[in-house]
Amino acid sequence: MLEFDLAEIVEGSTKLLVPRDSLSEKTPPKEPAFFNPRARVSRDFSIIAYSAFLKNFKGPKIFLDSLAGIGARSIRVANEISSIEKVVANDVNAQALEIGKSIAKVNGVTNCEFSENEACRFLSLHSSRDGRGAIVDVDPFGSPSRYLDCAIRATFHGGLLSVTATDLTVLHGIFPEACKRKYYGTPVRTTYGNEIALRLVLGCMNLVAGRMDIMVAPLFVQHSMHYYKAYVKILVRTNTKNCMGYILHCDNCGNRKVVQEVEHICNICKSKAKLAGPLWIDNMQDKNFVDAMIPEEENLKVDKSCKMFLEKCQEEVGMPPAYFTLDEIGHRNRSAPPSLDKIIEKIQGIGLRATKTSMNPTGFKTDARIDEILSLV
């Protein structure tokens, strides 16, 4: 019998036993084990993504959760995805694992094993050909960068690696030197900082994988509150395409563009511009994968917001990096901006592309320049 004060909640179709204080405290306590109820939507997206991925995966369907905590994500995978064969939930906190074992028992889950180990050691033990995971998850406090080498090695060829980052003060440019140290790139503080953050995470994953002659192929990215999560396919081959570069941002006129070489002058107003990167400049979403997630979402018990998010992802695949927001356009024009649908319609009316974005509810992506957008509205 557990001695902890636990409460029972339900996520998806899984009953969870969680530390009672984590449901009422603003910052969930780390004792007896950390659980963040506000990360529920992030876990919902994981279930959708993993379920869609396993439909086409050929090989042992094993899920490795390197920083499982009480096993909320792990046990949901074991309980809600029928095609999964084995789940291994690892954490260094023995109390968290005891809670996890009780959750598995409550749900009648029998295909979930528990491991008490440091995350990198756990992943290293699963880096042999027969021990790798079809899906590997890394969900740390702060930056995932210290775990990337061993997580990539523990992922099967053609497998899925999902990585969470929560150190947003670093990724959003408050501590640029720390970002350069952890992610090998420099951020810029902008209205689309969440997209720059995700591109820095993907860029770091790409650089680490490249040292091992391994290629990462982004399938899906998602953010909710302070959880930024990237899902990439791991391929044991060299990436011959250069997917790294910079985003040039001009505070003076609002211009932003992708460059592969270092530039510092805005091509519109000739002011000195800021440079974010090096970071990932190619697609962050794979259309076929996002398309496959839609029917999975309909068959699973997940938050209703997931469907709207995925539909926006479908629209913006292939659009250039760096979105605009209605507030930004209104501020620069010193007037109330038109509605999101109207501004997209106006841009499309002159033969340019424009779509809503999953990155921001009032944001849109377009290949129109800032001066073209402002002249339209």
mmCIF file of C-alpha atoms in Angstrom:
data_model
loop_
_atom_site.group_PDB
_atom_site.id
_atom_site.type_symbol
_atom_site.label_atom_id
_atom_site.label_comp_id
_atom_site.label_asym_id
_atom_site.label_seq_id
_atom_site.Cartn_x
_atom_site.Cartn_y
_atom_site.Cartn_z
ATOM 1 C CA MET A 1 0.000 0.000 0.000
ATOM 2 C CA LEU A 2 1.403 3.397 -1.028
ATOM 3 C CA GLU A 3 1.855 5.940 1.764
ATOM 4 C CA PHE A 4 1.595 8.970 -0.534
ATOM 5 C CA ASP A 5 -1.471 11.237 -0.652
ATOM 6 C CA LEU A 6 -2.723 10.509 -4.154
ATOM 7 C CA ALA A 7 -5.757 11.594 -6.161
ATOM 8 C CA GLU A 8 -7.319 9.714 -9.055
ATOM 9 C CA ILE A 9 -7.851 11.579 -12.313
ATOM 10 C CA VAL A 10 -8.549 10.445 -15.870
ATOM 11 C CA GLU A 11 -6.560 11.353 -18.978
ATOM 12 C CA GLY A 12 -7.769 9.930 -22.269
ATOM 13 C CA SER A 13 -9.117 6.524 -21.300
ATOM 14 C CA THR A 14 -6.504 5.978 -18.569
ATOM 15 C CA LYS A 15 -6.905 6.386 -14.812
ATOM 16 C CA LEU A 16 -3.940 8.143 -13.203
ATOM 17 C CA LEU A 17 -2.957 8.239 -9.535
ATOM 18 C CA VAL A 18 -1.203 11.564 -9.011
ATOM 19 C CA PRO A 19 0.196 13.451 -5.996
ATOM 20 C CA ARG A 20 -2.778 15.418 -4.692
ATOM 21 C CA ASP A 21 -0.756 18.636 -4.238
ATOM 22 C CA SER A 22 0.126 18.647 -7.949
ATOM 23 C CA LEU A 23 -3.530 19.395 -8.739
ATOM 24 C CA SER A 24 -3.717 22.490 -6.524
ATOM 25 C CA GLU A 25 -0.208 23.977 -6.409
ATOM 26 C CA LYS A 26 0.774 26.549 -9.050
ATOM 27 C CA THR A 27 4.168 24.863 -9.390
ATOM 28 C CA PRO A 28 3.745 21.084 -9.019
ATOM 29 C CA PRO A 29 5.982 19.764 -6.199
ATOM 30 C CA LYS A 30 8.810 17.333 -6.964
ATOM 31 C CA GLU A 31 8.074 15.220 -3.887
ATOM 32 C CA PRO A 32 7.073 12.457 -3.757
ATOM 33 C CA ALA A 33 7.118 12.680 -7.568
ATOM 34 C CA PHE A 34 6.643 15.364 -10.193
ATOM 35 C CA PHE A 35 3.416 15.448 -12.195
ATOM 36 C CA ASN A 36 2.152 18.415 -14.193
ATOM 37 C CA PRO A 37 -1.607 18.214 -14.937
ATOM 38 C CA ARG A 38 -1.275 21.177 -17.332
ATOM 39 C CA ALA A 39 0.815 19.026 -19.675
ATOM 40 C CA ARG A 40 -2.247 16.910 -20.465
ATOM 41 C CA VAL A 41 -2.636 18.310 -24.003
ATOM 42 C CA SER A 42 1.033 17.619 -24.702
ATOM 43 C CA ARG A 43 0.477 13.992 -23.642
ATOM 44 C CA ASP A 44 -2.676 13.850 -25.796
ATOM 45 C CA PHE A 45 -0.631 14.856 -28.841
ATOM 46 C CA SER A 46 1.942 12.190 -27.987
ATOM 47 C CA ILE A 47 -0.730 9.488 -27.995
ATOM 48 C CA ILE A 48 -2.048 10.713 -31.359
ATOM 49 C CA ALA A 49 1.435 10.927 -32.903
ATOM 50 C CA TYR A 50 2.623 7.552 -31.587
ATOM 51 C CA SER A 51 -0.586 5.829 -32.706
ATOM 52 C CA ALA A 52 -0.273 7.286 -36.229
ATOM 53 C CA PHE A 53 3.423 6.406 -36.423
ATOM 54 C CA LEU A 54 3.018 2.768 -35.385
ATOM 55 C CA LYS A 55 0.451 2.142 -38.141
ATOM 56 C CA ASN A 56 3.281 2.038 -40.704
ATOM 57 C CA PHE A 57 6.248 0.977 -38.565
ATOM 58 C CA LYS A 58 7.781 -2.388 -39.440
ATOM 59 C CA GLY A 59 9.642 -3.829 -36.464
ATOM 60 C CA PRO A 60 9.226 -4.466 -32.725
ATOM 61 C CA LYS A 61 6.789 -1.874 -31.392
ATOM 62 C CA ILE A 62 8.641 -0.912 -28.214
ATOM 63 C CA PHE A 63 8.275 2.429 -26.426
ATOM 64 C CA LEU A 64 11.154 3.684 -24.260
ATOM 65 C CA ASP A 65 10.313 6.504 -21.822
ATOM 66 C CA SER A 66 13.635 7.717 -20.427
ATOM 67 C CA LEU A 67 12.290 10.295 -17.932
ATOM 68 C CA ALA A 68 8.911 8.792 -17.137
ATOM 69 C CA GLY A 69 8.149 10.310 -13.718
ATOM 70 C CA ILE A 70 5.018 8.538 -12.457
ATOM 71 C CA GLY A 71 4.555 7.057 -15.940
ATOM 72 C CA ALA A 72 1.580 9.148 -17.097
ATOM 73 C CA ARG A 73 2.706 9.114 -20.732
ATOM 74 C CA SER A 74 4.089 5.552 -20.616
ATOM 75 C CA ILE A 75 0.987 3.956 -19.157
ATOM 76 C CA ARG A 76 -1.282 5.904 -21.471
ATOM 77 C CA VAL A 77 0.736 4.511 -24.406
ATOM 78 C CA ALA A 78 0.424 0.962 -23.020
ATOM 79 C CA ASN A 79 -3.274 1.358 -22.264
ATOM 80 C CA GLU A 80 -4.545 3.402 -25.226
ATOM 81 C CA ILE A 81 -2.472 2.223 -28.210
ATOM 82 C CA SER A 82 -3.449 -1.358 -28.998
ATOM 83 C CA SER A 83 -0.552 -1.994 -31.414
ATOM 84 C CA ILE A 84 2.178 -1.336 -28.826
ATOM 85 C CA GLU A 85 3.991 -4.502 -27.754
ATOM 86 C CA LYS A 86 6.111 -3.308 -24.834
ATOM 87 C CA VAL A 87 6.609 -0.135 -22.815
ATOM 88 C CA VAL A 88 9.622 0.519 -20.592
ATOM 89 C CA ALA A 89 9.146 3.394 -18.121
ATOM 90 C CA ASN A 90 12.401 4.616 -16.619
ATOM 91 C CA ASP A 91 13.073 7.172 -13.912
ATOM 92 C CA VAL A 92 15.699 7.805 -11.265
ATOM 93 C CA ASN A 93 12.994 8.449 -8.630
ATOM 94 C CA ALA A 94 12.009 5.163 -6.957
ATOM 95 C CA GLN A 95 8.886 6.740 -5.389
ATOM 96 C CA ALA A 96 7.659 7.860 -8.815
ATOM 97 C CA LEU A 97 8.095 4.335 -10.143
ATOM 98 C CA GLU A 98 6.104 2.867 -7.229
ATOM 99 C CA ILE A 99 3.241 5.206 -8.117
ATOM 100 C CA GLY A 100 3.636 4.173 -11.765
ATOM 101 C CA LYS A 101 3.339 0.486 -10.875
ATOM 102 C CA SER A 102 0.096 1.222 -9.006
ATOM 103 C CA ILE A 103 -1.271 3.137 -12.033
ATOM 104 C CA ALA A 104 -0.449 0.182 -14.289
ATOM 105 C CA LYS A 105 -2.252 -2.152 -11.888
ATOM 106 C CA VAL A 106 -5.350 0.086 -11.705
ATOM 107 C CA ASN A 107 -5.593 0.052 -15.511
ATOM 108 C CA GLY A 108 -4.862 -3.661 -15.894
ATOM 109 C CA VAL A 109 -1.736 -2.875 -17.937
ATOM 110 C CA THR A 110 0.582 -5.881 -18.201
ATOM 111 C CA ASN A 111 2.946 -4.855 -21.018
ATOM 112 C CA CYS A 112 4.717 -2.080 -19.084
ATOM 113 C CA GLU A 113 8.085 -2.664 -17.400
ATOM 114 C CA PHE A 114 9.719 -0.274 -14.925
ATOM 115 C CA SER A 115 13.390 0.695 -14.731
ATOM 116 C CA GLU A 116 15.180 2.751 -12.075
ATOM 117 C CA ASN A 117 18.177 4.352 -13.769
ATOM 118 C CA GLU A 118 19.777 7.621 -14.827
ATOM 119 C CA ALA A 119 18.296 8.563 -18.228
ATOM 120 C CA CYS A 120 21.472 8.389 -20.342
ATOM 121 C CA ARG A 121 22.513 5.093 -18.756
ATOM 122 C CA PHE A 122 19.045 3.687 -19.418
ATOM 123 C CA LEU A 123 19.188 4.796 -23.059
ATOM 124 C CA SER A 124 22.723 3.432 -23.455
ATOM 125 C CA LEU A 125 21.530 0.033 -22.211
ATOM 126 C CA HIS A 126 18.979 0.118 -25.041
ATOM 127 C CA SER A 127 21.361 1.200 -27.804
ATOM 128 C CA SER A 128 22.163 -2.291 -29.121
ATOM 129 C CA ARG A 129 20.462 -3.526 -32.294
ATOM 130 C CA ASP A 130 17.973 -5.740 -30.421
ATOM 131 C CA GLY A 131 17.237 -3.334 -27.581
ATOM 132 C CA ARG A 132 16.301 -0.112 -29.377
ATOM 133 C CA GLY A 133 12.889 1.490 -29.271
ATOM 134 C CA ALA A 134 10.492 2.065 -32.136
ATOM 135 C CA ILE A 135 9.606 5.218 -30.181
ATOM 136 C CA VAL A 136 11.887 6.945 -27.682
ATOM 137 C CA ASP A 137 10.746 9.860 -25.528
ATOM 138 C CA VAL A 138 12.865 12.437 -23.691
ATOM 139 C CA ASP A 139 10.854 14.771 -21.437
ATOM 140 C CA PRO A 140 13.226 16.535 -18.991
ATOM 141 C CA PHE A 141 13.087 19.564 -16.736
ATOM 142 C CA GLY A 142 14.671 22.261 -18.907
ATOM 143 C CA SER A 143 16.845 21.428 -21.889
ATOM 144 C CA PRO A 144 16.954 17.993 -23.565
ATOM 145 C CA SER A 145 20.353 18.645 -25.171
ATOM 146 C CA ARG A 146 22.386 16.501 -22.723
ATOM 147 C CA TYR A 147 20.290 13.429 -23.623
ATOM 148 C CA LEU A 148 20.250 13.726 -27.409
ATOM 149 C CA ASP A 149 23.309 11.582 -28.237
ATOM 150 C CA CYS A 150 22.129 8.562 -26.264
ATOM 151 C CA ALA A 151 18.473 9.044 -27.253
ATOM 152 C CA ILE A 152 19.347 8.981 -30.966
ATOM 153 C CA ARG A 153 21.444 5.821 -30.477
ATOM 154 C CA ALA A 154 18.540 4.148 -28.640
ATOM 155 C CA THR A 155 16.074 4.820 -31.480
ATOM 156 C CA PHE A 156 15.532 2.159 -34.124
ATOM 157 C CA HIS A 157 16.379 3.013 -37.755
ATOM 158 C CA GLY A 158 13.125 4.451 -39.062
ATOM 159 C CA GLY A 159 11.954 4.956 -35.480
ATOM 160 C CA LEU A 160 10.465 8.033 -33.818
ATOM 161 C CA LEU A 161 12.273 10.237 -31.302
ATOM 162 C CA SER A 162 10.138 12.747 -29.387
ATOM 163 C CA VAL A 163 11.894 15.457 -27.398
ATOM 164 C CA THR A 164 10.529 18.084 -24.995
ATOM 165 C CA ALA A 165 12.122 21.420 -24.081
ATOM 166 C CA THR A 166 10.846 23.560 -21.201
ATOM 167 C CA ASP A 167 13.744 26.022 -20.754
ATOM 168 C CA LEU A 168 11.904 28.813 -22.534
ATOM 169 C CA THR A 169 13.877 31.678 -20.993
ATOM 170 C CA VAL A 170 16.908 30.214 -22.761
ATOM 171 C CA LEU A 171 15.170 29.458 -26.072
ATOM 172 C CA HIS A 172 13.395 32.835 -26.214
ATOM 173 C CA GLY A 173 16.563 34.910 -25.908
ATOM 174 C CA ILE A 174 16.646 36.013 -22.273
ATOM 175 C CA PHE A 175 19.879 34.024 -21.818
ATOM 176 C CA PRO A 176 21.395 33.934 -25.345
ATOM 177 C CA GLU A 177 24.779 32.590 -24.244
ATOM 178 C CA ALA A 178 23.134 29.642 -22.495
ATOM 179 C CA CYS A 179 21.154 28.971 -25.675
ATOM 180 C CA LYS A 180 24.319 28.992 -27.773
ATOM 181 C CA ARG A 181 25.920 26.554 -25.326
ATOM 182 C CA LYS A 182 22.969 24.161 -25.171
ATOM 183 C CA TYR A 183 21.486 24.414 -28.678
ATOM 184 C CA TYR A 184 24.434 25.698 -30.769
ATOM 185 C CA GLY A 185 22.345 28.658 -31.956
ATOM 186 C CA THR A 186 21.335 32.157 -30.883
ATOM 187 C CA PRO A 187 17.668 33.193 -30.530
ATOM 188 C CA VAL A 188 16.089 36.581 -31.264
ATOM 189 C CA ARG A 189 13.290 38.021 -29.136
ATOM 190 C CA THR A 190 10.368 38.388 -31.540
ATOM 191 C CA THR A 191 6.592 37.871 -31.716
ATOM 192 C CA TYR A 192 7.259 34.478 -33.342
ATOM 193 C CA GLY A 193 9.780 33.407 -30.693
ATOM 194 C CA ASN A 194 8.064 30.038 -30.160
ATOM 195 C CA GLU A 195 8.790 29.073 -33.780
ATOM 196 C CA ILE A 196 12.423 30.158 -33.456
ATOM 197 C CA ALA A 197 12.643 28.073 -30.261
ATOM 198 C CA LEU A 198 11.345 24.924 -31.973
ATOM 199 C CA ARG A 199 13.676 25.473 -34.922
ATOM 200 C CA LEU A 200 16.625 25.798 -32.509
ATOM 201 C CA VAL A 201 15.654 22.466 -30.901
ATOM 202 C CA LEU A 202 15.395 20.777 -34.321
ATOM 203 C CA GLY A 203 18.681 22.370 -35.419
ATOM 204 C CA CYS A 204 20.443 21.024 -32.335
ATOM 205 C CA MET A 205 19.010 17.535 -32.943
ATOM 206 C CA ASN A 206 20.169 17.719 -36.559
ATOM 207 C CA LEU A 207 23.716 18.745 -35.608
ATOM 208 C CA VAL A 208 24.054 16.033 -32.940
ATOM 209 C CA ALA A 209 22.684 13.359 -35.312
ATOM 210 C CA GLY A 210 24.946 14.546 -38.120
ATOM 211 C CA ARG A 211 28.045 13.713 -36.063
ATOM 212 C CA MET A 212 26.915 10.077 -36.135
ATOM 213 C CA ASP A 213 25.997 10.112 -39.856
ATOM 214 C CA ILE A 214 22.352 9.936 -38.836
ATOM 215 C CA MET A 215 19.565 12.008 -40.347
ATOM 216 C CA VAL A 216 16.590 13.501 -38.527
ATOM 217 C CA ALA A 217 13.370 14.034 -40.490
ATOM 218 C CA PRO A 218 10.841 16.222 -38.607
ATOM 219 C CA LEU A 219 7.313 14.813 -38.633
ATOM 220 C CA PHE A 220 5.471 17.092 -36.211
ATOM 221 C CA VAL A 221 6.065 19.883 -33.685
ATOM 222 C CA GLN A 222 3.715 21.029 -30.971
ATOM 223 C CA HIS A 223 3.688 23.597 -28.196
ATOM 224 C CA SER A 224 1.330 24.232 -25.321
ATOM 225 C CA MET A 225 2.149 26.663 -22.547
ATOM 226 C CA HIS A 226 5.777 26.026 -21.600
ATOM 227 C CA TYR A 227 6.018 22.600 -23.285
ATOM 228 C CA TYR A 228 7.699 22.582 -26.703
ATOM 229 C CA LYS A 229 7.860 19.141 -28.302
ATOM 230 C CA ALA A 230 9.455 17.902 -31.538
ATOM 231 C CA TYR A 231 8.812 14.528 -33.172
ATOM 232 C CA VAL A 232 11.447 13.353 -35.662
ATOM 233 C CA LYS A 233 12.105 10.159 -37.593
ATOM 234 C CA ILE A 234 15.627 8.753 -37.117
ATOM 235 C CA LEU A 235 17.284 7.455 -40.290
ATOM 236 C CA VAL A 236 20.741 5.859 -40.423
ATOM 237 C CA ARG A 237 21.885 7.769 -43.473
ATOM 238 C CA THR A 238 23.585 11.065 -44.283
ATOM 239 C CA ASN A 239 21.380 14.067 -44.953
ATOM 240 C CA THR A 240 22.585 15.456 -48.282
ATOM 241 C CA LYS A 241 20.252 18.467 -48.079
ATOM 242 C CA ASN A 242 21.373 21.545 -46.170
ATOM 243 C CA CYS A 243 18.480 22.244 -43.800
ATOM 244 C CA MET A 244 20.349 24.672 -41.538
ATOM 245 C CA GLY A 245 20.454 28.442 -41.793
ATOM 246 C CA TYR A 246 19.346 31.662 -40.122
ATOM 247 C CA ILE A 247 16.268 33.847 -39.769
ATOM 248 C CA LEU A 248 17.096 37.509 -40.377
ATOM 249 C CA HIS A 249 14.748 39.802 -38.445
ATOM 250 C CA CYS A 250 14.538 43.595 -38.753
ATOM 251 C CA ASP A 251 13.050 45.406 -35.748
ATOM 252 C CA ASN A 252 12.797 48.642 -37.748
ATOM 253 C CA CYS A 253 10.416 47.540 -40.520
ATOM 254 C CA GLY A 254 9.360 44.051 -39.393
ATOM 255 C CA ASN A 255 11.000 42.237 -42.302
ATOM 256 C CA ARG A 256 11.983 38.610 -41.742
ATOM 257 C CA LYS A 257 13.557 36.174 -44.173
ATOM 258 C CA VAL A 258 15.506 32.920 -44.252
ATOM 259 C CA VAL A 259 19.183 33.041 -45.224
ATOM 260 C CA GLN A 260 21.794 30.286 -45.357
ATOM 261 C CA GLU A 261 24.774 32.605 -44.968
ATOM 262 C CA VAL A 262 25.323 35.272 -42.311
ATOM 263 C CA GLU A 263 23.728 38.614 -43.214
ATOM 264 C CA HIS A 264 23.132 41.673 -41.052
ATOM 265 C CA ILE A 265 21.446 44.226 -43.345
ATOM 266 C CA CYS A 266 17.692 44.309 -44.002
ATOM 267 C CA ASN A 267 16.983 44.035 -47.728
ATOM 268 C CA ILE A 268 13.908 46.298 -47.419
ATOM 269 C CA CYS A 269 14.859 49.281 -45.223
ATOM 270 C CA LYS A 270 18.653 48.737 -45.138
ATOM 271 C CA SER A 271 18.714 48.887 -41.325
ATOM 272 C CA LYS A 272 20.932 46.616 -39.259
ATOM 273 C CA ALA A 273 18.997 43.404 -38.615
ATOM 274 C CA LYS A 274 19.220 40.629 -36.008
ATOM 275 C CA LEU A 275 20.092 37.046 -36.841
ATOM 276 C CA ALA A 276 18.603 33.940 -35.183
ATOM 277 C CA GLY A 277 20.475 30.683 -35.654
ATOM 278 C CA PRO A 278 21.958 28.579 -36.904
ATOM 279 C CA LEU A 279 18.658 26.691 -36.747
ATOM 280 C CA TRP A 280 16.440 24.346 -38.774
ATOM 281 C CA ILE A 281 14.991 26.200 -41.796
ATOM 282 C CA ASP A 282 13.221 23.337 -43.617
ATOM 283 C CA ASN A 283 9.694 22.020 -42.923
ATOM 284 C CA MET A 284 8.859 21.273 -39.280
ATOM 285 C CA GLN A 285 5.760 19.248 -40.193
ATOM 286 C CA ASP A 286 5.426 16.305 -42.604
ATOM 287 C CA LYS A 287 2.128 16.504 -44.516
ATOM 288 C CA ASN A 288 1.604 12.741 -44.794
ATOM 289 C CA PHE A 289 2.232 12.299 -41.085
ATOM 290 C CA VAL A 290 -0.086 15.142 -40.037
ATOM 291 C CA ASP A 291 -2.736 13.748 -42.405
ATOM 292 C CA ALA A 292 -2.358 10.358 -40.676
ATOM 293 C CA MET A 293 -2.778 11.961 -37.234
ATOM 294 C CA ILE A 294 -6.244 13.367 -38.049
ATOM 295 C CA PRO A 295 -8.112 9.996 -38.111
ATOM 296 C CA GLU A 296 -6.186 8.839 -35.028
ATOM 297 C CA GLU A 297 -7.348 11.936 -33.156
ATOM 298 C CA GLU A 298 -10.946 11.055 -34.017
ATOM 299 C CA ASN A 299 -10.562 7.535 -32.569
ATOM 300 C CA LEU A 300 -8.899 8.572 -29.304
ATOM 301 C CA LYS A 301 -10.144 10.349 -26.181
ATOM 302 C CA VAL A 302 -8.147 13.578 -26.391
ATOM 303 C CA ASP A 303 -8.728 17.291 -25.887
ATOM 304 C CA LYS A 304 -10.951 18.912 -28.536
ATOM 305 C CA SER A 305 -8.283 21.545 -29.245
ATOM 306 C CA CYS A 306 -6.055 18.869 -30.810
ATOM 307 C CA LYS A 307 -8.157 18.653 -33.974
ATOM 308 C CA MET A 308 -8.083 22.402 -34.664
ATOM 309 C CA PHE A 309 -4.324 22.474 -34.088
ATOM 310 C CA LEU A 310 -3.762 19.588 -36.521
ATOM 311 C CA GLU A 311 -5.961 21.199 -39.180
ATOM 312 C CA LYS A 312 -3.833 24.353 -39.014
ATOM 313 C CA CYS A 313 -0.706 22.192 -39.300
ATOM 314 C CA GLN A 314 -2.141 20.651 -42.481
ATOM 315 C CA GLU A 315 -2.596 24.113 -43.997
ATOM 316 C CA GLU A 316 0.836 25.496 -43.173
ATOM 317 C CA VAL A 317 3.017 22.591 -44.369
ATOM 318 C CA GLY A 318 5.453 23.974 -46.938
ATOM 319 C CA MET A 319 4.990 27.603 -45.888
ATOM 320 C CA PRO A 320 8.088 29.725 -45.207
ATOM 321 C CA PRO A 321 9.367 30.126 -41.620
ATOM 322 C CA ALA A 322 8.451 33.079 -39.391
ATOM 323 C CA TYR A 323 4.774 34.004 -39.074
ATOM 324 C CA PHE A 324 3.100 37.403 -38.669
ATOM 325 C CA THR A 325 0.416 38.307 -36.111
ATOM 326 C CA LEU A 326 -2.606 40.593 -36.417
ATOM 327 C CA ASP A 327 -1.359 42.708 -33.484
ATOM 328 C CA GLU A 328 1.970 43.262 -35.232
ATOM 329 C CA ILE A 329 0.268 44.372 -38.462
ATOM 330 C CA GLY A 330 -2.121 46.654 -36.568
ATOM 331 C CA HIS A 331 0.756 48.200 -34.577
ATOM 332 C CA ARG A 332 2.827 48.909 -37.686
ATOM 333 C CA ASN A 333 -0.174 50.369 -39.562
ATOM 334 C CA ARG A 334 -1.330 52.276 -36.457
ATOM 335 C CA SER A 335 -4.851 51.002 -36.983
ATOM 336 C CA ALA A 336 -7.044 48.046 -36.153
ATOM 337 C CA PRO A 337 -6.057 45.172 -38.462
ATOM 338 C CA PRO A 338 -8.636 43.294 -40.540
ATOM 339 C CA SER A 339 -9.758 39.839 -39.425
ATOM 340 C CA LEU A 340 -7.431 36.898 -39.907
ATOM 341 C CA ASP A 341 -9.588 35.442 -42.686
ATOM 342 C CA LYS A 342 -9.728 38.806 -44.448
ATOM 343 C CA ILE A 343 -5.991 39.422 -44.395
ATOM 344 C CA ILE A 344 -5.331 35.913 -45.737
ATOM 345 C CA GLU A 345 -7.921 36.491 -48.463
ATOM 346 C CA LYS A 346 -6.284 39.802 -49.456
ATOM 347 C CA ILE A 347 -2.821 38.228 -49.734
ATOM 348 C CA GLN A 348 -4.136 35.302 -51.744
ATOM 349 C CA GLY A 349 -5.950 37.813 -53.953
ATOM 350 C CA ILE A 350 -2.637 39.149 -55.292
ATOM 351 C CA GLY A 351 -1.416 35.654 -56.130
ATOM 352 C CA LEU A 352 0.692 34.984 -53.006
ATOM 353 C CA ARG A 353 0.320 32.193 -50.457
ATOM 354 C CA ALA A 354 -1.101 32.727 -46.956
ATOM 355 C CA THR A 355 -2.454 30.354 -44.308
ATOM 356 C CA LYS A 356 -3.285 30.290 -40.623
ATOM 357 C CA THR A 357 -0.593 28.867 -38.369
ATOM 358 C CA SER A 358 -0.647 26.428 -35.470
ATOM 359 C CA MET A 359 1.992 28.593 -33.791
ATOM 360 C CA ASN A 360 -0.369 31.423 -32.787
ATOM 361 C CA PRO A 361 -4.197 31.797 -32.818
ATOM 362 C CA THR A 362 -3.926 35.261 -34.436
ATOM 363 C CA GLY A 363 -0.934 34.371 -36.617
ATOM 364 C CA PHE A 364 -0.577 33.675 -40.319
ATOM 365 C CA LYS A 365 2.199 32.450 -42.590
ATOM 366 C CA THR A 366 2.811 33.911 -46.012
ATOM 367 C CA ASP A 367 5.446 34.380 -48.674
ATOM 368 C CA ALA A 368 4.417 38.056 -48.907
ATOM 369 C CA ARG A 369 6.914 40.576 -47.530
ATOM 370 C CA ILE A 370 6.014 42.901 -44.667
ATOM 371 C CA ASP A 371 5.804 45.947 -46.990
ATOM 372 C CA GLU A 372 3.415 44.057 -49.296
ATOM 373 C CA ILE A 373 1.210 43.043 -46.355
ATOM 374 C CA LEU A 374 1.052 46.581 -44.950
ATOM 375 C CA SER A 375 0.163 48.059 -48.347
ATOM 376 C CA LEU A 376 -2.765 45.610 -48.607
ATOM 377 C CA VAL A 377 -4.299 46.549 -45.247
#
